[in-house]
Structures are given as structure tokens and as C-alpha cells.
XYZ file of C-alpha atoms in Angstrom:
379
model
C 52.609 204.014 47.309
C 54.439 200.612 46.248
C 55.859 198.316 49.071
C 59.644 198.182 48.452
C 60.154 194.519 47.281
C 62.088 191.995 50.037
C 65.362 190.847 49.299
C 64.408 187.314 50.191
C 67.942 185.975 49.419
C 68.451 185.142 53.155
C 66.038 182.810 53.249
C 67.564 180.987 50.300
C 70.784 180.324 52.234
C 71.531 176.892 53.299
C 71.500 175.956 56.490
C 72.694 172.973 58.630
C 69.780 171.099 61.378
C 70.893 168.243 63.315
C 73.208 165.995 60.085
C 71.234 167.414 57.306
C 71.687 170.638 54.778
C 68.688 171.925 54.178
C 68.488 174.285 51.032
C 66.886 176.988 52.389
C 64.712 178.052 55.298
C 61.332 178.012 54.314
C 59.263 175.481 56.111
C 56.160 173.818 56.110
C 54.887 173.603 59.208
C 52.282 170.715 60.326
C 48.833 171.411 59.184
C 46.095 168.926 59.679
C 44.339 168.068 56.540
C 42.247 165.217 57.765
C 42.431 163.602 54.044
C 43.233 159.882 55.363
C 42.078 156.716 54.423
C 39.394 155.857 56.405
C 38.498 153.071 58.285
C 42.018 152.776 60.327
C 43.491 156.375 59.787
C 45.677 155.128 56.770
C 47.696 157.360 55.229
C 47.294 157.044 50.845
C 48.426 158.255 47.307
C 46.476 161.695 47.774
C 48.766 162.695 50.841
C 51.772 161.747 48.945
C 51.099 163.822 46.194
C 50.459 166.278 48.714
C 53.957 166.434 50.318
C 55.213 165.680 46.913
C 54.846 169.103 45.467
C 55.491 170.929 48.358
C 58.903 169.409 48.430
C 60.378 172.705 47.639
C 60.314 173.153 51.187
C 63.913 173.581 52.565
C 62.200 171.462 55.558
C 58.534 169.397 56.225
C 57.041 168.637 59.359
C 53.953 166.302 58.934
C 50.660 166.538 59.871
C 49.948 165.627 64.087
C 50.086 161.771 63.689
C 48.513 160.163 66.679
C 51.136 157.492 68.368
C 48.077 155.435 69.492
C 44.743 154.953 68.726
C 43.827 157.589 71.963
C 45.460 159.775 70.799
C 43.124 160.793 68.310
C 40.916 164.405 68.549
C 39.764 164.942 64.856
C 37.859 162.396 62.546
C 40.041 161.088 59.883
C 43.054 162.285 60.867
C 46.573 159.775 60.076
C 48.100 157.342 62.742
C 51.743 156.028 62.893
C 50.822 153.262 65.266
C 50.105 149.975 62.780
C 51.717 148.443 60.094
C 49.165 149.182 57.645
C 49.749 153.110 58.451
C 53.709 152.639 58.686
C 53.054 151.657 54.906
C 51.057 154.419 54.105
C 53.722 156.882 55.125
C 56.354 154.909 52.996
C 54.999 156.546 49.869
C 54.548 160.332 51.424
C 58.746 160.133 52.314
C 59.735 157.773 49.292
C 58.024 161.092 47.272
C 59.863 163.884 49.098
C 63.372 161.986 49.124
C 62.830 161.524 45.744
C 62.207 165.403 45.100
C 65.165 166.502 47.296
C 63.487 167.652 50.942
C 63.526 166.195 54.517
C 60.690 165.256 56.670
C 60.079 164.713 59.922
C 57.060 163.061 61.334
C 55.361 165.313 63.840
C 54.390 162.893 67.293
C 50.829 163.974 68.669
C 48.674 162.919 71.162
C 45.635 164.660 71.968
C 45.028 163.731 75.607
C 41.854 165.291 76.877
C 41.360 167.242 73.910
C 39.177 164.365 72.524
C 35.640 162.695 72.544
C 34.290 159.911 73.411
C 33.252 158.532 69.920
C 37.178 158.906 68.810
C 38.068 156.650 71.586
C 38.485 152.841 71.001
C 35.319 151.415 72.411
C 33.867 154.891 73.311
C 35.711 155.495 76.161
C 36.367 158.748 78.156
C 39.893 160.537 77.049
C 43.169 160.099 79.100
C 44.606 163.102 80.682
C 46.662 164.421 83.690
C 43.807 164.870 85.356
C 39.806 164.546 85.393
C 39.801 168.467 84.427
C 37.053 168.723 80.914
C 39.160 170.921 77.894
C 37.418 174.080 77.621
C 37.485 177.377 74.961
C 38.645 175.265 72.177
C 36.616 172.829 70.044
C 37.240 168.991 68.502
C 35.731 167.541 65.196
C 34.008 164.212 64.618
C 32.817 161.970 62.083
C 28.627 162.297 61.773
C 28.296 159.777 59.189
C 30.024 158.380 55.953
C 32.514 161.808 55.242
C 30.739 164.182 57.424
C 31.993 165.536 60.020
C 31.229 168.276 62.235
C 32.540 169.805 65.679
C 32.068 168.853 69.181
C 33.054 170.155 72.501
C 35.632 167.722 74.074
C 34.636 165.059 76.451
C 35.336 164.754 80.465
C 38.969 162.988 80.471
C 39.821 160.325 83.241
C 43.089 160.770 84.922
C 45.882 158.454 84.115
C 47.843 156.345 86.532
C 51.063 157.004 87.483
C 51.879 153.630 85.786
C 50.084 154.568 82.376
C 51.901 157.878 82.199
C 55.350 155.837 81.683
C 53.529 153.321 79.524
C 52.978 156.716 77.244
C 56.032 157.320 77.418
C 56.855 153.746 75.815
C 54.388 154.609 73.097
C 56.437 157.875 72.162
C 59.089 155.839 71.439
C 57.456 152.980 69.436
C 55.940 155.792 67.174
C 59.559 157.209 66.731
C 60.925 154.073 65.724
C 57.510 153.415 63.103
C 58.923 156.722 62.092
C 61.622 155.023 60.864
C 60.513 152.475 59.348
C 58.434 154.746 57.694
C 61.769 156.433 55.800
C 61.324 159.567 58.331
C 64.015 161.921 58.444
C 63.421 162.528 62.266
C 60.660 163.319 64.327
C 58.831 166.001 66.249
C 57.144 166.107 69.242
C 54.326 167.832 69.416
C 54.278 169.374 72.590
C 52.013 172.883 71.631
C 48.432 173.784 71.451
C 47.154 172.444 74.637
C 48.040 168.615 73.864
C 48.856 165.543 76.224
C 52.245 167.132 77.160
C 51.144 170.707 77.404
C 48.136 168.950 79.598
C 51.079 167.435 81.973
C 52.933 171.064 81.362
C 50.278 173.508 82.168
C 49.429 174.407 85.949
C 45.557 174.688 84.375
C 45.228 171.451 83.123
C 47.729 169.144 85.863
C 46.604 168.754 89.464
C 48.744 166.164 89.854
C 50.074 164.412 93.661
C 52.459 162.319 92.110
C 55.936 162.840 90.677
C 54.136 164.566 87.359
C 52.103 167.256 89.169
C 52.693 169.897 91.519
C 55.853 172.162 91.155
C 57.255 172.872 87.454
C 60.099 170.779 87.360
C 57.555 167.741 88.294
C 54.946 169.553 85.548
C 58.294 169.220 83.442
C 58.782 165.553 83.575
C 56.512 164.179 81.616
C 58.317 166.469 79.011
C 61.952 165.578 79.835
C 60.947 161.850 79.329
C 59.451 161.796 76.169
C 62.250 163.432 74.667
C 64.225 160.955 77.019
C 62.994 157.833 75.275
C 62.346 159.051 71.639
C 65.954 160.669 71.401
C 67.169 157.196 72.369
C 65.293 156.013 69.279
C 66.085 158.496 66.700
C 68.793 160.760 68.191
C 68.623 163.746 69.589
C 70.187 165.674 66.208
C 66.998 164.193 64.581
C 64.495 165.501 67.447
C 62.268 168.672 67.377
C 59.946 169.865 69.835
C 57.366 171.966 69.173
C 56.200 174.925 71.975
C 53.052 177.220 71.325
C 54.200 180.184 74.246
C 50.800 182.107 74.528
C 50.849 185.296 76.168
C 47.240 185.990 75.166
C 44.265 184.462 74.458
C 40.973 184.936 72.247
C 37.746 184.297 72.756
C 37.683 183.111 69.200
C 35.986 179.272 68.516
C 39.095 177.499 67.647
C 39.600 173.668 67.112
C 43.092 174.355 68.893
C 44.922 176.613 71.093
C 46.762 175.967 74.018
C 46.703 176.981 77.713
C 47.955 180.821 79.084
C 49.979 180.061 82.009
C 50.600 182.501 84.897
C 53.830 182.986 84.306
C 54.226 182.248 80.434
C 57.577 183.402 79.947
C 59.478 181.380 82.887
C 57.190 178.405 82.444
C 58.376 178.155 78.912
C 62.404 179.064 79.364
C 62.522 176.663 82.100
C 60.749 173.878 79.248
C 63.195 175.501 76.576
C 65.737 174.633 79.425
C 64.705 170.881 79.313
C 65.655 170.788 75.709
C 68.783 172.349 75.295
C 69.852 170.006 78.056
C 68.548 167.341 75.975
C 70.145 168.114 73.035
C 67.975 168.201 70.703
C 68.512 169.362 67.126
C 65.441 172.665 67.109
C 62.861 173.680 69.018
C 59.663 175.042 67.139
C 57.863 177.855 67.953
C 53.900 178.427 66.933
C 53.345 181.736 68.136
C 49.024 183.052 67.543
C 47.901 183.217 64.840
C 44.422 184.407 65.217
C 43.364 187.995 63.288
C 44.817 190.835 64.863
C 47.552 188.265 67.578
C 50.365 190.300 69.528
C 54.007 188.491 68.539
C 55.852 187.209 71.110
C 57.572 189.943 73.503
C 60.920 190.950 72.840
C 62.201 189.880 75.708
C 61.306 186.310 75.506
C 62.758 186.191 71.594
C 65.943 187.023 73.328
C 65.650 184.791 76.275
C 64.763 181.323 73.489
C 67.692 182.424 71.706
C 70.083 182.403 74.482
C 68.637 179.373 76.206
C 68.517 177.543 72.959
C 72.130 176.347 71.196
C 69.968 174.264 68.456
C 68.129 175.670 65.366
C 64.868 177.821 66.160
C 61.439 177.799 64.260
C 59.209 180.432 64.166
C 55.305 179.591 62.954
C 52.189 181.701 62.881
C 50.855 183.946 60.346
C 54.310 184.536 59.399
C 55.047 187.561 56.575
C 57.975 187.541 54.615
C 58.953 190.062 55.799
C 59.029 189.325 59.217
C 61.070 186.024 58.804
C 63.379 188.668 57.472
C 63.540 190.726 60.475
C 63.302 187.745 62.626
C 66.426 186.410 60.951
C 68.998 189.467 61.032
C 67.997 190.081 64.449
C 69.465 186.151 64.921
C 66.224 185.354 67.271
C 65.175 182.549 64.062
C 67.081 180.047 61.904
C 63.809 178.674 59.752
C 60.517 180.122 59.065
C 56.997 178.176 58.689
C 54.478 179.187 56.516
C 51.327 177.075 56.893
C 47.882 178.470 55.033
C 50.498 180.121 52.199
C 51.749 176.420 51.518
C 48.542 174.617 51.330
C 46.931 176.955 49.038
C 50.534 177.609 47.279
C 52.515 174.304 46.500
C 55.481 176.603 44.894
C 55.399 178.729 47.671
C 59.080 178.941 47.658
C 59.200 180.002 44.049
C 56.949 182.562 44.731
C 58.923 184.206 47.674
C 61.789 184.171 45.661
C 60.475 185.568 43.059
C 58.087 187.831 44.717
C 54.874 186.423 42.755
C 51.481 186.564 43.853
C 50.040 184.204 46.300
C 46.765 181.782 46.018
C 43.849 182.464 48.472
C 43.414 179.496 50.851
C 39.774 178.205 50.333
C 38.763 177.642 53.786
C 35.782 175.326 53.725
C 37.977 172.705 52.325
C 40.820 172.890 54.647
C 39.524 169.512 56.931
C 39.056 166.330 55.364
C 37.306 166.040 52.003
C 38.516 165.087 48.802
C 41.728 166.119 46.136
C 39.704 169.458 45.750
C 40.924 171.749 48.375
C 43.954 169.716 48.434
C 45.880 169.139 45.802
C 44.412 170.883 43.267
C 46.146 174.293 44.306
C 47.549 175.397 40.727
C 51.345 176.514 40.257
C 52.228 179.914 39.298
C 51.810 180.593 35.441
C 52.868 183.551 33.801
């Protein structure tokens, strides 16, 4: 029996996001592709071509972009801390703007989810506490253009002063993003990376003002949001969370931590964002095979607590997006793997056209193959 064709018109209504009017509700989310020019992790013409192809999205967020050299956890990911990197990103923003889309830079620091080979002078990674990340892998270079998955190295504990310095680094990265022509920034506070490490009871055992109570564990988030808002304006700032209610035994290059009370932890974190008046909250749901949806009462509580735009991502189908929009739970919907394989994804969704399948072997690193050579739909 044929499935009924979903009415996708709701996904193609315009929507306000901060000062911007988006042409549709389809988002290209942050997708690590590890194609930056080496050495020095510089964005390049190939990346500009890739983003430009996908600029029919109503809203785009770059791949995670490290705010400083210690913020890198995977080989060949781009940075936004040097002038050469800023100049490289200008190529991306110019082509996206020429095609009429809006693009934010995702500011990223992996914290403890790194390896000594990726750190300046081979130093230990940094984190809120000296607890090694487990159940997750990093990606390291093993030779020119060659890489392999590896276990994260043991981190060292940041001093209280160093935590304050990191807040300043986020603000500087936001300034760099504006110089590069981005329309705003998203803070990567998900998947077990640095901000998430401060929030989590499992990775933060500090006894200073950044540890202990949930209020203290949320302090780093609060300070970074305030510092970056001062640079870009709260109405041009988004935050990404990945509130896991379940985990998986699969080997993952990113995941996150399941708190003992994830509902309470993340609703309190969302209250911090509401108070700050940011433009949007992006929620990445679990995306492994057969991963459960978030609980219904969590969707309801998020909507009740947060008055800005809400983006959902994580193996979303067109039908699930339409359902979430009709319930009022979400405003915009991100499609990760489908956007990798279908540069014309919005057109395919609008016309119910078949999708290209993604090639998992060319997701991370490499050349234009499996990057900007996926075909548009042709009759």
C-alpha cells in the first residue's frame, strides 16, 4: 500500500529568527566533514562550494569550528581563531549570502574529548576535571590525509582563572565570526564537549564556583552565553543541547552523557537561556538506529520554558517534522545526513522526490568525492 504523500507546505512557510526572516523551516545543521586545508585548519574553496550548494536551506549552521587550538578533537576540522581561518570563512559566507541564505558559525571546544596528538605541543587536553572521556572516540591524523579513531587522552583540570579565560576566548571567536561575515553564532553545548562537561555531574567534580550544585555547573554556560551575547547580540545567538535520556553501546565519535535526572538538568539549563533572551535553542536528539524519541513531557516543558525559536534535529523525517510543528513543539527542523547527500534537499522535500543515499565512507576527511559531488535531482 502506498504511503500518503505528506503535505509539506507548513515547512515552506517563512519564519522569523532573531532579526532575520527565513525563507523556509528546513535547517542544515552542524555537520563535521573534516575538509579544511592543512596545516592550520583553514576553510577553503571546496568548503565554500559545498555550503553554497546547500544554501536553499532556510537556515544553515557551520560544522563545529574550534575557538582555539586546544578546542580540537578531530583531525582536519576548521578553526575560527586565526586571521587565515577568518579569511577562509569569508569565502563561505559570501557564497551563502549571494544565494540568499542565512548562516551562523557553530563555536566549538571539545574540552576533554581530544588526544595529545591534536593538542599544541602534545599537551594533555583540558576539562573541568581530570576524568577521561569513555564510550566515545576521537579522530587523529596518522599520516598525510590518513586518520584513525582513537581513545581520548586523560585531561588535566582547568584552574578557576583558566575557566574565565575560556569565556573570553568564546567572545573573541564570536568577534572573529562577525568579521568573517556570519549572521550570528551557535554555541555547541552538546554531545559531551566542553560546555556539556561543565554541566554534567559525571565529568564535573569541581569544588569551586563552577562545580557542585547544578546552579554552579550551569555557571560556565551562563557566562559564555552572556559574553557572546555582548558581542553578537542575544538575538543572533543560538545554543545547541543534546539532552540524552538513553545511551548506546555503539562506538561513537560523539555522544554525550545521560544525567541521573536529564529532564531537570536540561530544563534548568533552558531557563538560563530564556533569561538571556537568545534567539534559538537547538536540540539534537539521539540518532543511533532505533534510538527513542525524547519523552513527550520533555517536548512540552521545553516549549513552556523557552519563548525563542526551537530547532529539532536527529534522524528527523519530513513527517516527524510536520507532526512536531503542528503540535507547536518545534519551529525549524534540521536534516543532517540527507543534506550531506542531497544538495537540493528542500526542493526534493517540496516535490516528494527520492533522496540520494549518503556514503558513510566519505563523511570525514578526503576530497570532493562524497562532499560536493552529490548530484541534484534530474528528471
